[in-house]
Amino acid sequence: MNAHATTHSHGSDAHGDDVNYLNWKTGIWSWITSTDHKRIGIMYLVTILFFFFLGGLAALIMRLELANAGPDFLTPKIYNVMFTLHGALMIFLFIVPGIPATMGNFLLPLMIGAKDVVFPRMNLLSYYVYVVGAIMAIIALIMPASGHLFDITKWADTGWTFYAPYSIESGGAVVMMTAAAFVLGFSSILTGLNFIVTIHKLRAPGMTWGRLPVFVWASYATAVIQTLATPVVGITLVLLICERLFGIGIFNPKLGGDPVLYQHFFWFYSHPVVYIMVLPAFGVIGEIIPVFSRKPIFGYKAVCYATLCIAIAGFLVWAHHMLVAGISDTSAIYFSAITFSVAIPTAVKVFNWVSTMYKGSIRFTTPMLFAMGFVFLFMIAGTTGVYLATLAVDVFYHDTYFVVAHFHYTIQGGAAIGLIAALYFWFPKMTGKMYSDTFGKFTWLLIFVGFNLTFLPQFVLGMEGMPRRYFDYLPQFESMHKVSTVGAFVNGLGYFLAIMHLAWMAKFGKKCAENPWESLSIEWQCPSPPPHENFHEIPVVTDWTYGYGKPVEGSSH
Ligand code: CU1
């Protein structure tokens, strides 16, 4: 168990050979045609962060409008456009590809001891399908059916859920937008298929299912959901397009269609998609906490089973989004009860993370602070989810700011912060360089203070009856909204500085040790940044205790 000696010997190997995936071929063409999973991960990262920035901008415009009661600088119509922009960009273009397309692509082959994913060209295809979907989404969001590019009052305004019947009648470019989501779905499916086959087929000798890093388990479960759930939303959106163009009478009540049927179809995908967003983040946290607690993860098997249970349960709970939409009492009781049961595997995970830290020798580095913050925020996200799953309570809380706050604790507190934690943790792996830990902690502080300042008041607003998606509100809500707006700007500044800092350090940062965190996990056993083919020789995994066992033999020799 001599981590230091091991990393040192690997380090000297790499110094003799300074060619890595970043410099082995240069020029923009070598990037955009690369089938290297690491480069594709980086291209995805740059692209999704661009949309994260745009989606954040739309959020800040909304928060500015909401800082004071009464109309300020937006009209109600443009406010609707803003929350549609925010939701659609953040969901379809940032958080759904999110960790799998970026960190998953970068890490998965490294973590199973493979030279690449099993279908490298399909991997590059998934990126370009994403780009095509993204361009369609931008056109759809900003250009209405009538073709008025700069007339913002005519931009799409249905919200990211495209609920019928409004989405059938809205003047916004719903057909183009849903077609974009349809195309983006293929990108997600291709990534999922690639990951499933890669994990089945390309594990290094000795990398048994019982030795897989928890991030790989999380990516596997996510890939299964991506592959099984995404086609359902694809078909649903095609039906919506047909309803709009041809009036087939499936969702439009005027033609005998059923808008609640649309909600069933939509949430059959869009609840599992929440786990596409957060399961990979669970995996990230499960990698970070053991390294900085200097302990193996507590209850490895329980973590893996809990991951699979969450993925399966995710398919059984969709109609909890419709508890007050007129479904029968019997189904409401069923969906409420099954939703409660999701809390069990989730609590198992939280228990495992906390037990891993217990009596560990904890190092409070930037990634560890993000991981610990994640656990705290996800506790709030999970417990408030139980409130919303409770039938009597949901009658009051549905469609209020309570839902907005719960959702953002899950998706921003979970998935987005999970991605930032992953970037801070694997940055030395990806770039071979180190950032300023002090500045990293400063961005952590901004993000956490800003996040809680934004969304804790929204729980209170929701409990007091403030409806979501409203442009205006009664004066009694004003002070809470003001706090929320200040928080949103602090939060946004935190993300902006964190990403700018890492981008700057990727270019100008100092070279660091190959394995600065002294991790024993397999991905740190090859040079940092890794060579094009990851491992010069496929490693043989022996006697592996996850995260703190004997290092792999044979890597980078
Ligand atoms: Cu849900």
Coordinates of C-alpha atoms and ligand atoms in Angstrom, one line a residue:
M1 CA 0.0 0.0 0.0
N2 CA 2.7 2.4 -0.8
A3 CA 0.8 4.9 -2.9
H4 CA 3.6 7.5 -3.0
A5 CA 6.3 5.1 -4.2
T6 CA 3.9 3.8 -6.9
T7 CA 3.0 7.2 -8.2
H8 CA 6.6 8.3 -8.2
S9 CA 7.7 5.4 -10.3
H10 CA 4.9 6.2 -12.8
G11 CA 5.8 9.8 -12.7
S12 CA 9.4 9.2 -13.8
D13 CA 8.1 7.1 -16.6
A14 CA 6.1 9.9 -18.1
H15 CA 8.9 12.4 -17.8
G16 CA 10.9 10.3 -20.2
D17 CA 8.0 10.5 -22.6
D18 CA 6.2 13.9 -22.7
V19 CA 3.8 13.0 -25.5
N20 CA 0.2 13.0 -24.2
Y21 CA -3.3 13.2 -25.7
L22 CA -3.2 17.0 -25.7
N23 CA 0.0 17.5 -27.7
W24 CA 0.4 14.3 -29.7
K25 CA -1.3 16.1 -32.6
T26 CA -2.1 19.8 -32.7
G27 CA -4.3 22.1 -34.6
I28 CA -8.1 22.5 -34.6
W29 CA -8.7 19.9 -37.3
S30 CA -6.9 17.2 -35.2
W31 CA -9.4 18.1 -32.4
I32 CA -12.7 18.2 -34.3
T33 CA -12.0 15.0 -36.1
S34 CA -10.6 13.2 -33.1
T35 CA -12.1 9.9 -32.0
D36 CA -10.0 10.0 -28.7
H37 CA -12.5 9.7 -25.9
K38 CA -10.5 12.2 -23.9
R39 CA -10.6 14.9 -26.6
I40 CA -14.3 14.2 -27.2
G41 CA -14.9 14.7 -23.5
I42 CA -13.1 18.0 -23.6
M43 CA -15.0 19.2 -26.7
Y44 CA -18.3 18.3 -25.0
L45 CA -17.2 20.1 -21.9
V46 CA -16.4 23.4 -23.7
T47 CA -19.7 23.2 -25.6
I48 CA -22.0 22.4 -22.6
L49 CA -20.3 25.1 -20.5
F50 CA -21.2 27.6 -23.2
F51 CA -24.8 26.7 -22.8
F52 CA -24.5 26.7 -19.0
F53 CA -23.4 30.3 -19.4
L54 CA -26.3 31.3 -21.6
G55 CA -28.9 29.4 -19.4
G56 CA -27.4 31.2 -16.4
L57 CA -27.8 34.5 -18.1
A58 CA -31.5 33.9 -18.7
A59 CA -31.9 33.0 -15.0
L60 CA -30.3 36.2 -13.9
I61 CA -32.5 38.3 -16.2
M62 CA -35.5 36.6 -14.5
R63 CA -34.1 37.1 -11.1
L64 CA -33.6 40.8 -11.8
E65 CA -37.2 41.2 -12.9
L66 CA -38.4 39.4 -9.8
A67 CA -36.3 41.5 -7.4
N68 CA -39.1 44.0 -7.1
A69 CA -42.9 43.5 -7.0
G70 CA -44.6 44.9 -10.0
P71 CA -43.4 45.0 -13.6
D72 CA -39.8 46.3 -14.0
F73 CA -38.1 45.9 -17.4
L74 CA -39.6 42.7 -18.9
T75 CA -43.1 42.1 -20.1
P76 CA -45.0 39.0 -19.0
K77 CA -44.5 37.6 -22.5
I78 CA -40.7 38.1 -22.5
Y79 CA -40.6 36.7 -18.9
N80 CA -42.2 33.5 -20.3
V81 CA -39.6 33.4 -23.0
M82 CA -36.8 33.8 -20.4
F83 CA -37.9 30.8 -18.3
T84 CA -38.3 28.8 -21.4
L85 CA -34.8 29.7 -22.6
H86 CA -33.4 29.0 -19.1
G87 CA -35.1 25.6 -18.7
A88 CA -34.6 24.3 -22.2
L89 CA -30.9 25.4 -22.4
M90 CA -30.1 24.1 -18.9
I91 CA -31.9 20.8 -19.3
F92 CA -31.4 19.7 -22.8
L93 CA -28.0 21.3 -23.6
F94 CA -26.2 21.4 -20.3
I95 CA -27.3 19.0 -17.6
V96 CA -28.6 16.0 -19.6
P97 CA -25.3 15.5 -21.6
G98 CA -23.6 16.9 -18.4
I99 CA -21.3 14.6 -16.5
P100 CA -21.6 11.5 -18.8
A101 CA -20.6 13.2 -22.0
T102 CA -17.8 15.2 -20.4
M103 CA -16.3 13.3 -17.4
G104 CA -17.8 10.0 -18.4
N105 CA -16.2 10.1 -21.8
F106 CA -12.9 11.2 -20.3
L107 CA -12.8 8.8 -17.5
L108 CA -14.6 5.6 -18.4
P109 CA -11.9 3.9 -20.5
L110 CA -9.2 5.0 -18.0
M111 CA -11.2 3.6 -15.1
I112 CA -11.7 0.2 -16.7
G113 CA -8.2 0.0 -18.1
A114 CA -9.1 0.4 -21.7
K115 CA -7.5 2.3 -24.6
D116 CA -10.8 4.0 -25.7
V117 CA -14.5 3.4 -25.7
V118 CA -15.6 0.4 -27.8
F119 CA -17.1 2.6 -30.6
P120 CA -14.8 5.6 -30.9
R121 CA -16.4 6.9 -34.2
M122 CA -19.9 6.5 -32.8
N123 CA -18.6 8.6 -29.8
L124 CA -17.6 11.4 -32.2
L125 CA -20.9 11.1 -34.0
S126 CA -22.8 11.5 -30.7
Y127 CA -20.9 14.8 -30.3
Y128 CA -21.9 16.1 -33.8
V129 CA -25.5 14.9 -33.3
Y130 CA -25.4 17.0 -30.1
V131 CA -24.1 20.0 -32.1
V132 CA -26.8 19.7 -34.7
G133 CA -29.5 19.4 -32.0
A134 CA -28.0 22.4 -30.3
I135 CA -28.1 24.5 -33.4
M136 CA -31.7 23.5 -34.0
A137 CA -32.6 24.4 -30.4
I138 CA -31.0 27.8 -30.8
I139 CA -32.9 28.5 -34.0
A140 CA -36.1 27.2 -32.4
L141 CA -35.6 29.3 -29.2
I142 CA -34.9 32.5 -31.0
M143 CA -36.8 32.2 -34.2
P144 CA -40.6 31.7 -34.1
A145 CA -42.6 30.0 -36.8
S146 CA -43.2 33.4 -38.5
G147 CA -39.4 33.9 -39.0
H148 CA -38.9 37.1 -36.9
L149 CA -35.4 36.5 -35.6
F150 CA -35.1 39.5 -33.4
D151 CA -38.6 39.8 -32.3
I152 CA -38.2 38.4 -28.8
T153 CA -41.9 38.5 -28.1
K154 CA -42.3 35.7 -30.6
W155 CA -39.7 33.4 -29.2
A156 CA -40.7 30.0 -27.8
D157 CA -42.6 30.4 -24.5
T158 CA -44.0 27.0 -23.5
G159 CA -41.5 26.2 -20.8
W160 CA -39.1 23.2 -21.2
T161 CA -42.0 20.7 -20.6
F162 CA -44.0 21.6 -23.8
Y163 CA -47.2 20.8 -22.0
A164 CA -50.2 20.3 -24.3
P165 CA -52.6 22.0 -25.1
Y166 CA -50.6 25.2 -24.9
S167 CA -47.7 23.8 -26.9
I168 CA -50.2 23.0 -29.7
E169 CA -51.4 26.6 -29.8
S170 CA -48.4 28.7 -28.9
G171 CA -46.9 31.0 -31.6
G172 CA -43.4 30.0 -30.6
A173 CA -41.4 27.6 -32.7
V174 CA -42.5 24.5 -30.8
V175 CA -42.0 22.1 -33.8
M176 CA -38.4 23.1 -34.3
M177 CA -37.7 23.0 -30.5
T178 CA -39.2 19.6 -30.0
A179 CA -37.4 18.3 -33.2
A180 CA -34.2 19.6 -31.6
A181 CA -34.9 17.7 -28.4
F182 CA -35.6 14.7 -30.5
V183 CA -32.2 15.0 -32.2
L184 CA -30.4 15.6 -28.9
G185 CA -32.0 12.4 -27.6
F186 CA -30.1 10.4 -30.2
S187 CA -26.8 11.9 -28.9
S188 CA -27.7 10.7 -25.5
I189 CA -28.7 7.2 -26.7
L190 CA -25.4 6.9 -28.6
T191 CA -23.4 7.8 -25.6
G192 CA -25.5 5.4 -23.4
L193 CA -25.1 2.5 -25.8
N194 CA -21.4 3.1 -26.2
F195 CA -20.9 3.1 -22.4
I196 CA -22.9 -0.1 -21.9
V197 CA -21.0 -2.1 -24.5
T198 CA -17.6 -0.6 -23.4
I199 CA -18.2 -1.6 -19.8
H200 CA -19.3 -5.1 -20.8
K201 CA -16.5 -5.7 -23.3
L202 CA -13.4 -3.6 -22.6
R203 CA -12.7 -4.1 -18.9
A204 CA -9.0 -4.9 -18.3
P205 CA -8.1 -8.4 -17.1
G206 CA -9.0 -8.6 -13.4
M207 CA -11.4 -5.6 -13.5
T208 CA -14.4 -7.7 -12.4
W209 CA -17.8 -6.1 -11.8
G210 CA -17.1 -6.3 -8.1
R211 CA -14.0 -4.2 -8.6
L212 CA -15.4 -1.5 -10.9
P213 CA -14.9 2.1 -9.6
V214 CA -18.3 3.5 -8.3
F215 CA -18.2 6.2 -11.0
V216 CA -18.3 3.4 -13.6
W217 CA -21.2 1.8 -11.8
A218 CA -23.0 5.1 -11.8
S219 CA -22.2 5.6 -15.5
Y220 CA -23.5 2.1 -16.3
A221 CA -26.8 2.7 -14.5
T222 CA -27.1 6.1 -16.2
A223 CA -26.4 4.6 -19.6
V224 CA -29.2 2.1 -19.1
I225 CA -31.6 4.9 -18.3
Q226 CA -30.4 6.9 -21.3
T227 CA -30.9 4.0 -23.6
L228 CA -34.4 2.9 -22.3
A229 CA -36.1 6.2 -21.4
T230 CA -34.9 8.5 -24.2
P231 CA -36.8 6.8 -27.0
V232 CA -40.1 7.4 -25.1
V233 CA -39.6 11.1 -25.1
G234 CA -38.6 11.0 -28.7
I235 CA -41.8 9.3 -29.7
T236 CA -43.8 11.7 -27.5
L237 CA -42.3 14.7 -29.2
V238 CA -43.0 13.3 -32.6
L239 CA -46.6 12.8 -31.6
L240 CA -46.7 16.4 -30.4
I241 CA -45.3 17.6 -33.7
C242 CA -47.9 15.5 -35.6
E243 CA -50.6 17.0 -33.4
R244 CA -49.5 20.5 -34.2
L245 CA -49.0 19.9 -37.9
F246 CA -51.8 17.5 -38.8
G247 CA -54.2 17.6 -35.9
I248 CA -54.2 13.9 -35.2
G249 CA -56.2 14.3 -32.0
I250 CA -54.0 12.6 -29.5
F251 CA -53.2 15.5 -27.0
N252 CA -55.5 18.2 -28.1
P253 CA -58.8 18.1 -26.2
K254 CA -60.6 20.0 -28.9
L255 CA -59.9 17.0 -31.2
G256 CA -60.8 14.5 -28.5
G257 CA -57.2 14.1 -27.4
D258 CA -56.0 14.0 -23.8
P259 CA -53.4 16.5 -22.4
V260 CA -52.9 14.3 -19.3
L261 CA -51.7 11.5 -21.7
Y262 CA -49.0 13.9 -22.9
Q263 CA -47.9 14.4 -19.2
H264 CA -47.8 10.6 -18.7
F265 CA -45.6 10.2 -21.7
F266 CA -43.4 13.2 -20.9
W267 CA -42.7 12.3 -17.3
F268 CA -42.1 8.7 -18.1
Y269 CA -38.9 10.0 -19.6
S270 CA -38.5 13.2 -17.6
H271 CA -38.5 11.6 -14.2
P272 CA -35.8 9.0 -15.1
V273 CA -33.9 11.9 -16.7
V274 CA -33.4 13.3 -13.2
Y275 CA -31.3 10.2 -12.5
I276 CA -29.4 10.7 -15.8
M277 CA -28.4 14.0 -14.2
V278 CA -27.7 13.0 -10.7
L279 CA -26.5 9.4 -10.7
P280 CA -23.2 10.4 -12.4
A281 CA -22.8 13.1 -9.7
F282 CA -23.3 10.4 -7.0
G283 CA -20.5 8.5 -8.8
V284 CA -18.2 11.5 -8.7
I285 CA -18.8 12.0 -5.0
G286 CA -18.2 8.3 -4.4
E287 CA -14.7 8.8 -5.9
I288 CA -13.8 12.0 -4.2
I289 CA -14.8 11.2 -0.6
P290 CA -12.6 8.1 -0.1
V291 CA -9.5 9.8 -1.6
F292 CA -9.7 12.7 0.8
S293 CA -10.8 10.6 3.8
R294 CA -7.9 8.2 3.2
K295 CA -10.3 5.3 3.6
P296 CA -11.9 2.8 1.2
I297 CA -15.5 3.7 0.5
F298 CA -17.8 2.3 3.2
G299 CA -20.1 -0.5 1.9
Y300 CA -18.9 -0.7 -1.7
K301 CA -21.6 -3.3 -2.6
A302 CA -24.4 -1.3 -1.0
V303 CA -23.3 1.8 -3.0
C304 CA -23.5 -0.2 -6.3
Y305 CA -26.8 -1.9 -5.5
A306 CA -28.3 1.4 -4.4
T307 CA -27.2 2.9 -7.7
L308 CA -29.0 0.2 -9.6
C309 CA -32.1 0.4 -7.3
I310 CA -32.4 4.1 -7.9
A311 CA -32.1 3.6 -11.7
I312 CA -34.9 1.0 -11.6
A313 CA -37.2 2.8 -9.2
G314 CA -36.8 5.9 -11.4
F315 CA -39.0 4.2 -14.0
L316 CA -41.8 3.5 -11.6
V317 CA -42.6 7.0 -10.2
W318 CA -43.3 9.3 -13.1
A319 CA -46.9 10.3 -12.3
H320 CA -45.8 12.0 -9.0
H321 CA -45.6 15.0 -11.3
M322 CA -49.3 14.7 -11.8
L323 CA -50.7 14.0 -8.4
V324 CA -53.1 16.9 -8.8
A325 CA -53.6 16.6 -12.5
G326 CA -56.7 14.5 -12.1
I327 CA -55.3 11.0 -12.0
S328 CA -57.3 8.5 -9.9
D329 CA -56.9 8.2 -6.1
T330 CA -55.6 4.7 -6.6
S331 CA -52.8 5.7 -8.9
A332 CA -52.0 8.8 -6.8
I333 CA -51.5 6.5 -3.7
Y334 CA -49.4 4.1 -5.8
F335 CA -47.1 6.8 -7.2
S336 CA -46.8 8.5 -3.9
A337 CA -45.8 5.3 -2.1
I338 CA -43.3 4.2 -4.7
T339 CA -41.8 7.7 -4.7
F340 CA -41.2 7.4 -0.9
S341 CA -39.3 4.2 -1.6
V342 CA -36.7 6.0 -3.7
A343 CA -35.6 7.7 -0.4
I344 CA -34.3 4.3 0.8
P345 CA -31.4 3.7 -1.7
T346 CA -30.7 7.4 -1.7
A347 CA -30.3 7.4 2.1
V348 CA -28.1 4.3 1.8
K349 CA -25.7 6.4 -0.4
V350 CA -25.7 9.3 2.0
F351 CA -25.0 6.8 4.9
N352 CA -22.1 5.3 2.9
W353 CA -20.5 8.7 2.2
V354 CA -20.8 9.9 5.8
S355 CA -19.5 6.5 7.1
T356 CA -16.5 6.8 4.7
M357 CA -15.6 10.1 6.2
Y358 CA -16.2 8.8 9.8
K359 CA -12.8 8.5 11.5
G360 CA -11.0 9.2 8.2
S361 CA -8.1 11.6 8.1
I362 CA -9.9 14.2 6.0
R363 CA -8.1 16.7 3.8
F364 CA -10.2 19.8 3.1
T365 CA -9.2 20.4 -0.4
T366 CA -11.4 22.2 -3.0
P367 CA -12.9 19.0 -4.5
M368 CA -13.6 17.6 -1.0
L369 CA -15.4 20.8 0.0
F370 CA -17.5 20.5 -3.1
A371 CA -18.2 16.8 -2.3
M372 CA -19.2 17.5 1.3
G373 CA -21.3 20.4 0.2
F374 CA -23.0 18.1 -2.3
V375 CA -24.0 15.7 0.5
F376 CA -25.5 18.5 2.5
L377 CA -27.4 20.0 -0.4
F378 CA -28.6 16.6 -1.6
M379 CA -30.0 15.9 1.9
I380 CA -32.2 19.0 1.6
A381 CA -33.1 18.0 -2.0
G382 CA -34.1 14.5 -0.9
T383 CA -36.1 15.4 2.2
T384 CA -38.1 18.1 0.4
G385 CA -38.8 15.5 -2.3
V386 CA -40.5 13.5 0.4
Y387 CA -42.7 16.5 1.2
L388 CA -43.8 16.7 -2.4
A389 CA -44.5 13.0 -2.7
T390 CA -46.9 13.3 0.2
L391 CA -50.4 13.5 -1.3
A392 CA -52.0 16.0 1.1
V393 CA -49.0 18.2 1.1
D394 CA -48.6 18.3 -2.6
V395 CA -52.1 19.7 -3.0
F396 CA -50.6 22.9 -1.5
Y397 CA -47.1 22.8 -2.7
H398 CA -47.4 21.8 -6.3
D399 CA -46.7 24.5 -8.8
T400 CA -45.2 26.8 -6.1
Y401 CA -41.7 28.0 -5.5
F402 CA -41.3 25.0 -3.1
V403 CA -41.1 22.8 -6.3
V404 CA -38.6 25.3 -7.9
A405 CA -36.4 25.2 -4.8
H406 CA -36.6 21.4 -4.5
F407 CA -35.8 20.9 -8.1
H408 CA -32.8 23.3 -8.0
Y409 CA -31.4 21.6 -4.9
T410 CA -31.5 18.3 -6.8
I411 CA -30.3 19.5 -10.2
Q412 CA -28.0 22.4 -9.4
G413 CA -27.0 21.3 -5.9
G414 CA -26.6 17.7 -7.2
A415 CA -25.7 17.5 -10.9
A416 CA -24.1 21.0 -11.5
I417 CA -22.1 21.0 -8.3
G418 CA -21.2 17.4 -9.0
L419 CA -19.7 18.5 -12.3
I420 CA -17.7 21.3 -10.8
A421 CA -16.5 18.9 -8.1
A422 CA -15.4 16.5 -10.8
L423 CA -13.6 19.3 -12.7
Y424 CA -11.7 20.3 -9.6
F425 CA -10.8 16.7 -8.8
W426 CA -9.8 15.5 -12.2
F427 CA -8.3 18.8 -13.5
P428 CA -4.7 17.6 -12.8
K429 CA -5.5 14.3 -14.6
M430 CA -6.9 16.2 -17.6
T431 CA -4.3 18.9 -17.9
G432 CA -1.3 17.8 -15.8
K433 CA -1.5 21.1 -14.1
M434 CA -2.7 22.4 -10.8
Y435 CA -5.0 25.4 -9.9
S436 CA -4.9 27.6 -6.8
D437 CA -6.6 25.7 -4.0
T438 CA -7.2 29.0 -2.1
F439 CA -9.0 30.4 -5.1
G440 CA -10.9 27.1 -5.6
K441 CA -12.1 27.4 -2.0
F442 CA -13.2 31.0 -2.6
T443 CA -15.3 29.9 -5.6
W444 CA -16.8 27.1 -3.4
L445 CA -17.7 29.7 -0.8
L446 CA -19.4 31.9 -3.4
I447 CA -21.3 29.0 -5.0
F448 CA -22.5 27.6 -1.7
V449 CA -23.5 30.8 0.0
G450 CA -25.0 32.1 -3.3
F451 CA -26.9 28.9 -3.9
N452 CA -28.5 28.6 -0.5
L453 CA -29.2 32.4 -0.5
T454 CA -31.1 31.9 -3.8
F455 CA -33.1 28.8 -3.0
L456 CA -33.7 28.5 0.8
P457 CA -36.0 31.6 0.6
Q458 CA -37.8 29.9 -2.3
F459 CA -38.9 27.1 0.0
V460 CA -40.5 29.7 2.3
L461 CA -42.0 31.6 -0.7
G462 CA -43.5 28.3 -1.9
M463 CA -44.9 27.5 1.6
E464 CA -46.5 31.0 1.7
G465 CA -48.2 30.4 -1.6
M466 CA -46.0 32.1 -4.3
P467 CA -46.8 30.3 -7.6
R468 CA -44.0 29.3 -9.9
R469 CA -43.6 30.8 -13.4
Y470 CA -45.4 34.1 -12.4
F471 CA -44.1 37.3 -13.8
D472 CA -45.4 39.4 -10.9
Y473 CA -46.4 38.8 -7.2
L474 CA -47.9 40.4 -4.1
P475 CA -45.7 42.9 -2.2
Q476 CA -45.6 40.5 0.8
F477 CA -43.2 38.2 -1.1
E478 CA -40.8 41.0 -2.0
S479 CA -38.1 40.7 0.7
M480 CA -37.7 36.9 0.0
H481 CA -37.4 37.6 -3.7
K482 CA -34.8 40.2 -3.1
V483 CA -32.6 37.9 -1.0
S484 CA -33.1 35.2 -3.8
T485 CA -32.0 37.6 -6.5
V486 CA -28.8 38.7 -4.6
G487 CA -28.0 35.0 -4.0
A488 CA -28.4 34.2 -7.7
F489 CA -25.8 36.8 -8.6
V490 CA -23.4 35.5 -6.0
N491 CA -24.0 32.0 -7.2
G492 CA -23.5 32.8 -10.8
L493 CA -20.3 34.7 -10.0
G494 CA -19.0 31.7 -8.2
Y495 CA -19.5 29.4 -11.2
F496 CA -18.1 32.0 -13.6
L497 CA -15.0 32.5 -11.6
A498 CA -14.5 28.7 -11.0
I499 CA -14.7 27.9 -14.7
M500 CA -12.6 30.9 -15.7
H501 CA -10.0 30.0 -13.1
L502 CA -9.8 26.4 -14.4
A503 CA -9.7 27.6 -18.0
W504 CA -6.8 30.0 -17.2
M505 CA -4.9 27.4 -15.2
A506 CA -5.3 24.8 -18.0
K507 CA -3.3 27.3 -20.2
F508 CA -1.0 29.0 -17.7
G509 CA -1.0 26.8 -14.6
K510 CA 2.2 25.2 -13.3
K511 CA 2.9 21.5 -14.0
C512 CA 2.0 19.3 -11.0
A513 CA 2.7 15.8 -9.8
E514 CA 1.2 13.0 -11.8
N515 CA -1.1 12.0 -8.9
P516 CA -1.3 15.1 -6.7
W517 CA -4.1 13.6 -4.5
E518 CA -2.2 10.3 -4.0
S519 CA -5.2 8.4 -5.2
L520 CA -4.9 4.7 -5.6
S521 CA -7.7 4.5 -8.2
I522 CA -6.8 3.1 -11.5
E523 CA -7.3 6.3 -13.6
W524 CA -4.4 8.0 -11.6
Q525 CA -2.0 5.1 -12.4
C526 CA -1.3 6.2 -16.0
P527 CA 0.5 9.5 -16.7
S528 CA -1.3 12.9 -16.3
P529 CA -2.3 14.0 -18.8
P530 CA -2.7 10.5 -20.2
P531 CA -1.1 9.5 -23.5
H532 CA -3.3 9.1 -26.5
E533 CA -3.7 5.4 -25.9
N534 CA -4.1 5.8 -22.1
F535 CA -2.1 2.7 -21.1
H536 CA 1.0 1.7 -23.1
E537 CA 0.2 -1.8 -21.9
I538 CA -3.3 -2.9 -20.8
P539 CA -3.1 -3.1 -17.0
V540 CA -3.8 -6.2 -15.0
V541 CA -6.0 -5.5 -12.0
T542 CA -5.1 -7.6 -8.9
D543 CA -6.5 -7.8 -5.4
W544 CA -8.4 -4.6 -5.6
T545 CA -10.1 -3.0 -2.7
Y546 CA -11.9 -0.1 -4.1
G547 CA -10.1 3.2 -3.7
Y548 CA -7.5 2.0 -1.2
G549 CA -6.3 -1.3 -2.3
K550 CA -3.2 -2.3 -4.1
P551 CA -2.5 -0.3 -7.3
V552 CA -2.9 -2.0 -10.6
E553 CA 0.1 -3.8 -12.0
G554 CA 1.6 -3.1 -15.4
S555 CA 0.2 0.3 -16.1
S556 CA 2.4 2.7 -18.0
H557 CA 5.4 0.4 -18.0
Ligands
CU1_1 CU -40.1 13.1 -10.8

